[in-house]
PDB file of C-alpha atoms in Angstrom:
ATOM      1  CA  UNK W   1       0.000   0.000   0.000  1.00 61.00           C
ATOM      2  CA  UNK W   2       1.058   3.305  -0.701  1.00 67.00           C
ATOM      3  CA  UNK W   3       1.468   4.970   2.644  1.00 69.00           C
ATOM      4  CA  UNK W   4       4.421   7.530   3.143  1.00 87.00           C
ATOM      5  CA  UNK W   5       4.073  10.777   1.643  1.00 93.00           C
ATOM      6  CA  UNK W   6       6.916  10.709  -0.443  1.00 94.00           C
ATOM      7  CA  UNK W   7       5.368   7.470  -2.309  1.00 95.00           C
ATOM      8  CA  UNK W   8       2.585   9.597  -3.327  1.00 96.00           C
ATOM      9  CA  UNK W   9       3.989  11.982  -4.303  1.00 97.00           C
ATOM     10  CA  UNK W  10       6.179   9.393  -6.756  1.00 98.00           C
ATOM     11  CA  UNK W  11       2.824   7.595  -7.532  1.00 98.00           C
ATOM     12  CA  UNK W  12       1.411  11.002  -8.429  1.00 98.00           C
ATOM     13  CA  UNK W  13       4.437  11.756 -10.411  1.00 98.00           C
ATOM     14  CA  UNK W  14       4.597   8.573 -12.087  1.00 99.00           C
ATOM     15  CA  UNK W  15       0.757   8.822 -13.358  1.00 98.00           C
ATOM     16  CA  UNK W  16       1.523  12.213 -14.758  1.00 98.00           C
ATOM     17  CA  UNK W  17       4.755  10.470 -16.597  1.00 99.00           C
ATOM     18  CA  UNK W  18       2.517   7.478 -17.769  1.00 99.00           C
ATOM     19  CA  UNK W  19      -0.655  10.207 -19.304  1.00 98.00           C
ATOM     20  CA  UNK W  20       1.689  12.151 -21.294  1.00 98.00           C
ATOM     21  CA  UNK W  21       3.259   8.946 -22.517  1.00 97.00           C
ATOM     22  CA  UNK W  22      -0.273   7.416 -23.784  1.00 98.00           C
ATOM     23  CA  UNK W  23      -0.944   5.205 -20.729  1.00 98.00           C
ATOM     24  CA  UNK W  24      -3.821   5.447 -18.306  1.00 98.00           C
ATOM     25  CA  UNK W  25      -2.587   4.657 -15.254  1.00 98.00           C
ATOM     26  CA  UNK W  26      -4.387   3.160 -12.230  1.00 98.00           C
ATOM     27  CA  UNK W  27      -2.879   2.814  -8.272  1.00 97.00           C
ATOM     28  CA  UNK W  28      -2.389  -0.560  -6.637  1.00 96.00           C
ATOM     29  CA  UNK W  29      -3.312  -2.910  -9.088  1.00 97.00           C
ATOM     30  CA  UNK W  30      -3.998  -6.539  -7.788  1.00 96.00           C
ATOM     31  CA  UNK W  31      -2.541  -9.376 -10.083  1.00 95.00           C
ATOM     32  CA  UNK W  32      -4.404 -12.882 -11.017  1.00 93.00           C
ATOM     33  CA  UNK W  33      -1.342 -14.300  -8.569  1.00 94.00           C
ATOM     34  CA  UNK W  34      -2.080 -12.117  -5.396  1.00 94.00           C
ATOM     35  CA  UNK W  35       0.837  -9.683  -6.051  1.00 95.00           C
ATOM     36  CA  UNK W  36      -0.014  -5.984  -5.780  1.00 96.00           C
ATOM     37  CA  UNK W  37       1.535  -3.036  -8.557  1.00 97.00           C
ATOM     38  CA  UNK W  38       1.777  -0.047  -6.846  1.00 97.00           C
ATOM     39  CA  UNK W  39       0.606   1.426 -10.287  1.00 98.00           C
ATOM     40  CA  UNK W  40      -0.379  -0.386 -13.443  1.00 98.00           C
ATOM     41  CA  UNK W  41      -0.951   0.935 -17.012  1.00 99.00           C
ATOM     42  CA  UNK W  42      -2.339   0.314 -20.235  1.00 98.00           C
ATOM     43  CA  UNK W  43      -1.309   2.030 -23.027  1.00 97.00           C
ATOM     44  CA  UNK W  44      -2.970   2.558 -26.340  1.00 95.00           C
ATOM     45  CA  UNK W  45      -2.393  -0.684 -28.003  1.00 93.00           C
ATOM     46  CA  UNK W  46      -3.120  -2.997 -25.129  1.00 94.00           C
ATOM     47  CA  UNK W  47       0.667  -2.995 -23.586  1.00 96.00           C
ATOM     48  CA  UNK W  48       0.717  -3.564 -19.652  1.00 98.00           C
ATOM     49  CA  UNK W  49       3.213  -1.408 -17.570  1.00 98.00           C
ATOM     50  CA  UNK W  50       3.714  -2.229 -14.071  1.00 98.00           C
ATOM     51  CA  UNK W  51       5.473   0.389 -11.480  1.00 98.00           C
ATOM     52  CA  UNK W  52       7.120  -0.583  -8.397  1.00 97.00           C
ATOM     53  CA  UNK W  53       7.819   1.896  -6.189  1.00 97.00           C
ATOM     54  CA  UNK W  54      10.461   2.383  -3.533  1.00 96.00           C
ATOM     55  CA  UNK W  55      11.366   5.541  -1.605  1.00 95.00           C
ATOM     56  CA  UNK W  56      13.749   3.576   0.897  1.00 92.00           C
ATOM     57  CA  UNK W  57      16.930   1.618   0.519  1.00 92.00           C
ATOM     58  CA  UNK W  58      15.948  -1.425   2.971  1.00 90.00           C
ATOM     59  CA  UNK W  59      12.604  -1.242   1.303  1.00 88.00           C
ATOM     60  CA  UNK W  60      14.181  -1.982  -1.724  1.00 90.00           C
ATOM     61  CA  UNK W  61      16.846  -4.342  -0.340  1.00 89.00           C
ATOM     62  CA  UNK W  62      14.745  -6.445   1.196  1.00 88.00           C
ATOM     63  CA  UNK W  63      12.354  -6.333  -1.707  1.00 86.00           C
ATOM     64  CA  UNK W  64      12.182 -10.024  -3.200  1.00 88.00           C
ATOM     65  CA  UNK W  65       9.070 -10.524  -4.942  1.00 91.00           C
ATOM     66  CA  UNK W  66       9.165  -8.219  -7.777  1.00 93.00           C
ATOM     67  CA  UNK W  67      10.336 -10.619 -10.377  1.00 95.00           C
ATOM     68  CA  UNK W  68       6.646 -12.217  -9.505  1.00 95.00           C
ATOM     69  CA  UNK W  69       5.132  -9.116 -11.444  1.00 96.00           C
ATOM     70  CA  UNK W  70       7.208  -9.501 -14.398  1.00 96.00           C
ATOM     71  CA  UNK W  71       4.530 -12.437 -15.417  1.00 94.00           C
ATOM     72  CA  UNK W  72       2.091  -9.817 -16.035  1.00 96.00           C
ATOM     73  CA  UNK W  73       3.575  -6.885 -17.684  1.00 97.00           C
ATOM     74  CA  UNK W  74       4.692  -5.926 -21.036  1.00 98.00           C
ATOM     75  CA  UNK W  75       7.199  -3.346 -19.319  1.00 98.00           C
ATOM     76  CA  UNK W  76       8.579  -3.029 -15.764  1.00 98.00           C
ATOM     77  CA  UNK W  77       9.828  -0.407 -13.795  1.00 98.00           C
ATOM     78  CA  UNK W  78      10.823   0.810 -10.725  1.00 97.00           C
ATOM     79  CA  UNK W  79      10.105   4.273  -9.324  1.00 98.00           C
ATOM     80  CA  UNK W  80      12.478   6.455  -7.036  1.00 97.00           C
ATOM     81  CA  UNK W  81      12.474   9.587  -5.253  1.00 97.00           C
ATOM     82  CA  UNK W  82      15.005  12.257  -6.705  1.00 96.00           C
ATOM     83  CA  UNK W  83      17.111  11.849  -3.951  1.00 94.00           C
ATOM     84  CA  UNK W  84      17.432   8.058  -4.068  1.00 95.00           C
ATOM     85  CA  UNK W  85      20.335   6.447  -4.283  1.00 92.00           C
ATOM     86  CA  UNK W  86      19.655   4.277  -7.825  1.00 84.00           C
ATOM     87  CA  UNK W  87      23.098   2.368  -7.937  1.00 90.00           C
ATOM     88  CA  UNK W  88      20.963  -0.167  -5.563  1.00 90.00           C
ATOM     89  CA  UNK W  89      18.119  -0.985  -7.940  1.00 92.00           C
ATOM     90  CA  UNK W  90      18.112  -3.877  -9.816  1.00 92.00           C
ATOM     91  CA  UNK W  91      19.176  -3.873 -13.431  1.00 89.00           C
ATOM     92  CA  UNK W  92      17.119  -5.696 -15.474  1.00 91.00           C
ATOM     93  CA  UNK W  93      13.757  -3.006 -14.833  1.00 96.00           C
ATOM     94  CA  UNK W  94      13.284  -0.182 -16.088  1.00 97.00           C
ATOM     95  CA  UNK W  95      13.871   2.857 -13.847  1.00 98.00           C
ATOM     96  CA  UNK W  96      11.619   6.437 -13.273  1.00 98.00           C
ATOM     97  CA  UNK W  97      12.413   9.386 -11.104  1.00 98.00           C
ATOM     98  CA  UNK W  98       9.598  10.520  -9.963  1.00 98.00           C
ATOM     99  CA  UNK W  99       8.267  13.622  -7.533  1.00 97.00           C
ATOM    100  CA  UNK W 100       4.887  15.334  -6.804  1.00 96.00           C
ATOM    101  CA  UNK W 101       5.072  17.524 -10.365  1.00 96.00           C
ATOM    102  CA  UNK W 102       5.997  14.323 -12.774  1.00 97.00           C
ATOM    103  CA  UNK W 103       8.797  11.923 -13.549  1.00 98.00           C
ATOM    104  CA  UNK W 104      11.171  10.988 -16.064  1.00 98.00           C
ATOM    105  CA  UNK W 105      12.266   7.401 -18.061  1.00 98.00           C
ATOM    106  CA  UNK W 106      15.967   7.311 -16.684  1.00 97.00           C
ATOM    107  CA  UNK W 107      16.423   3.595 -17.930  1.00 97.00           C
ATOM    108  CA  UNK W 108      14.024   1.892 -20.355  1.00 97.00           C
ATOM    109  CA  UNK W 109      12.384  -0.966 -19.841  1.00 97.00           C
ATOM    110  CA  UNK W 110      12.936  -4.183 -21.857  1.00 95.00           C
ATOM    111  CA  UNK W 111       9.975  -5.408 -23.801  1.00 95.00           C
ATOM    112  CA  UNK W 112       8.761  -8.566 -23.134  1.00 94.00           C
ATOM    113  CA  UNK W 113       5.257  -9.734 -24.655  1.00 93.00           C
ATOM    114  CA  UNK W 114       2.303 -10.977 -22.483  1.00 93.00           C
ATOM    115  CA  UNK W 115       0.718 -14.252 -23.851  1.00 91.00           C
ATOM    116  CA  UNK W 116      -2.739 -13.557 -25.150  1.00 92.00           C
ATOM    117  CA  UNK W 117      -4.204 -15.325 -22.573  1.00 93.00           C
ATOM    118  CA  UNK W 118      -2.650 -13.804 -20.057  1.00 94.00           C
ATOM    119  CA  UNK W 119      -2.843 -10.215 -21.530  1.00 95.00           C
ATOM    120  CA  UNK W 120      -6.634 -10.593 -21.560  1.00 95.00           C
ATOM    121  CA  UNK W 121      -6.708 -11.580 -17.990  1.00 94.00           C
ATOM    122  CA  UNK W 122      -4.852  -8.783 -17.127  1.00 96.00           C
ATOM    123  CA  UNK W 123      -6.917  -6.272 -19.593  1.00 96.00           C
ATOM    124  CA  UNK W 124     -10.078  -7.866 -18.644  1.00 96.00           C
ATOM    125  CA  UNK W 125      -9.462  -7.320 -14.106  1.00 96.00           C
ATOM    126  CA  UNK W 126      -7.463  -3.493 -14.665  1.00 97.00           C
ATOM    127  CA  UNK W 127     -10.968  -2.571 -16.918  1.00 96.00           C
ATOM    128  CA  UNK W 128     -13.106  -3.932 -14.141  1.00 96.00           C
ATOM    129  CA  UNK W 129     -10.775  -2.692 -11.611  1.00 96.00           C
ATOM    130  CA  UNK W 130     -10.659   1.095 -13.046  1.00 96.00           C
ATOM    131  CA  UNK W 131     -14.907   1.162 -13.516  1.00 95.00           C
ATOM    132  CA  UNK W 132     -15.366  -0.177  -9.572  1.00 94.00           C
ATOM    133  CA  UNK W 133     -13.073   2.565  -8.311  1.00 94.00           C
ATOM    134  CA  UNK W 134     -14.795   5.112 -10.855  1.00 94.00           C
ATOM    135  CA  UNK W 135     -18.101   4.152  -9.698  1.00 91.00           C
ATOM    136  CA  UNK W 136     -17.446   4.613  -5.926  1.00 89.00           C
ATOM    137  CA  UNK W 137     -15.849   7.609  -6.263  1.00 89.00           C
ATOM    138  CA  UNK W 138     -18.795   8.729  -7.889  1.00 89.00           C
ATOM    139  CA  UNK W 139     -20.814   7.398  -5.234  1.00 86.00           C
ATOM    140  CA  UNK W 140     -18.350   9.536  -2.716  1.00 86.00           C
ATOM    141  CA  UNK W 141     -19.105  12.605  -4.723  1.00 89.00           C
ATOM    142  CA  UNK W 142     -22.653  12.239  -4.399  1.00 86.00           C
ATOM    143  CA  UNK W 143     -22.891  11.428  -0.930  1.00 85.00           C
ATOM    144  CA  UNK W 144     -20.515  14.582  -0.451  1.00 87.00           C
ATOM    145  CA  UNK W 145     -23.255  16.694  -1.931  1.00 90.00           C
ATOM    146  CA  UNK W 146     -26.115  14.710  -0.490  1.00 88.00           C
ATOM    147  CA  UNK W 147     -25.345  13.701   2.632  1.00 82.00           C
ATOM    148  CA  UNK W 148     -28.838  12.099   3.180  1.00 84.00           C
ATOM    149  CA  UNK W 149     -29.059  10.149   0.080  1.00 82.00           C
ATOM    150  CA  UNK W 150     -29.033   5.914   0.763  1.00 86.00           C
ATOM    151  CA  UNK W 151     -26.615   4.198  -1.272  1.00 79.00           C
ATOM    152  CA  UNK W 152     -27.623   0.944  -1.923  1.00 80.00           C
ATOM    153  CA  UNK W 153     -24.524  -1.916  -1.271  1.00 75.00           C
ATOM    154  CA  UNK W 154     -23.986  -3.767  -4.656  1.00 57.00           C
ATOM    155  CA  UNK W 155     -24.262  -6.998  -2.592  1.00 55.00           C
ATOM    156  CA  UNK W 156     -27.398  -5.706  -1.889  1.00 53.00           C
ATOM    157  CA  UNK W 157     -29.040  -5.162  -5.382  1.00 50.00           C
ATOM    158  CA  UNK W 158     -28.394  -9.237  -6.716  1.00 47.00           C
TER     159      UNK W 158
END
């Protein structure tokens, strides 16, 4: 989870990056195996990005899962504060350096191709993903306007 405030402001930096690159970006994304993005893209033509990110050296040292999201993107990266000291990420990902304002590609990312099965998994639960958190946000805004109004619980409506 995204909790510090200097991984939001790299999250927020790392959307902007990701919009004026073509992808629409989404926060902790939940994989078909369990594992967690802190933000996932799609880009125009279907491609999957995945963003790690990491604003503290034992964070990242003791980081050992993230080849477990390389399954299930077309392009991985990892994400750093400004100051952080990038010597100590991995090599193979791709690296951004992000802030609050926006980011920058420091180190591409190699390409490597989802299986169509897989990529339609992936597309399929980031679609469904995106239009859930749309739709309660939009319930949010109403209920910030109409503090009254009875939401029903989707549970409740099958």
């Amino acid at each position: 989870m995204i909790s510090t405030h200097t991984a939001i402001d790299v999250a927020r930096g790392v959307s902007r990056l990701l919009l004026q690159e073509g992808y629409s970006p989404i926060l902790e994304f939940t994989l078909p195996n369990g594992r967690r993005l802190d933000v996932a893209a799609i880009g125009p033509g279907g491609e999957m990005v995945g963003v790690e990110i990491k604003v503290a050296l034992a964070d990242l040292k003791g980081d050992g899962k993230w080849p477990e999201y390389l399954d299930y993107c077309d392009l991985f990266y990892f994400a750093v504060p400004p100051d952080f000291p990038d010597e100590h990420v991995p090599r193979d990902p791709g690296l951004i350096v992000a802030d609050r304002y926006g980011g920058a590609i420091v180190k591409a990312a190699q390409v490597q191709s989802l299986n169509a099965s897989r990529r339609k998994a992936v597309t399929v639960n980031f679609a469904r993903c995106a239009a859930e958190r749309l739709s309660r946000t939009l319930d949010e805004i109403a209920l910030s306007r109409m503090p009254n109004l009875v939401i029903p619980d989707a549970a409740d409506e099958s």
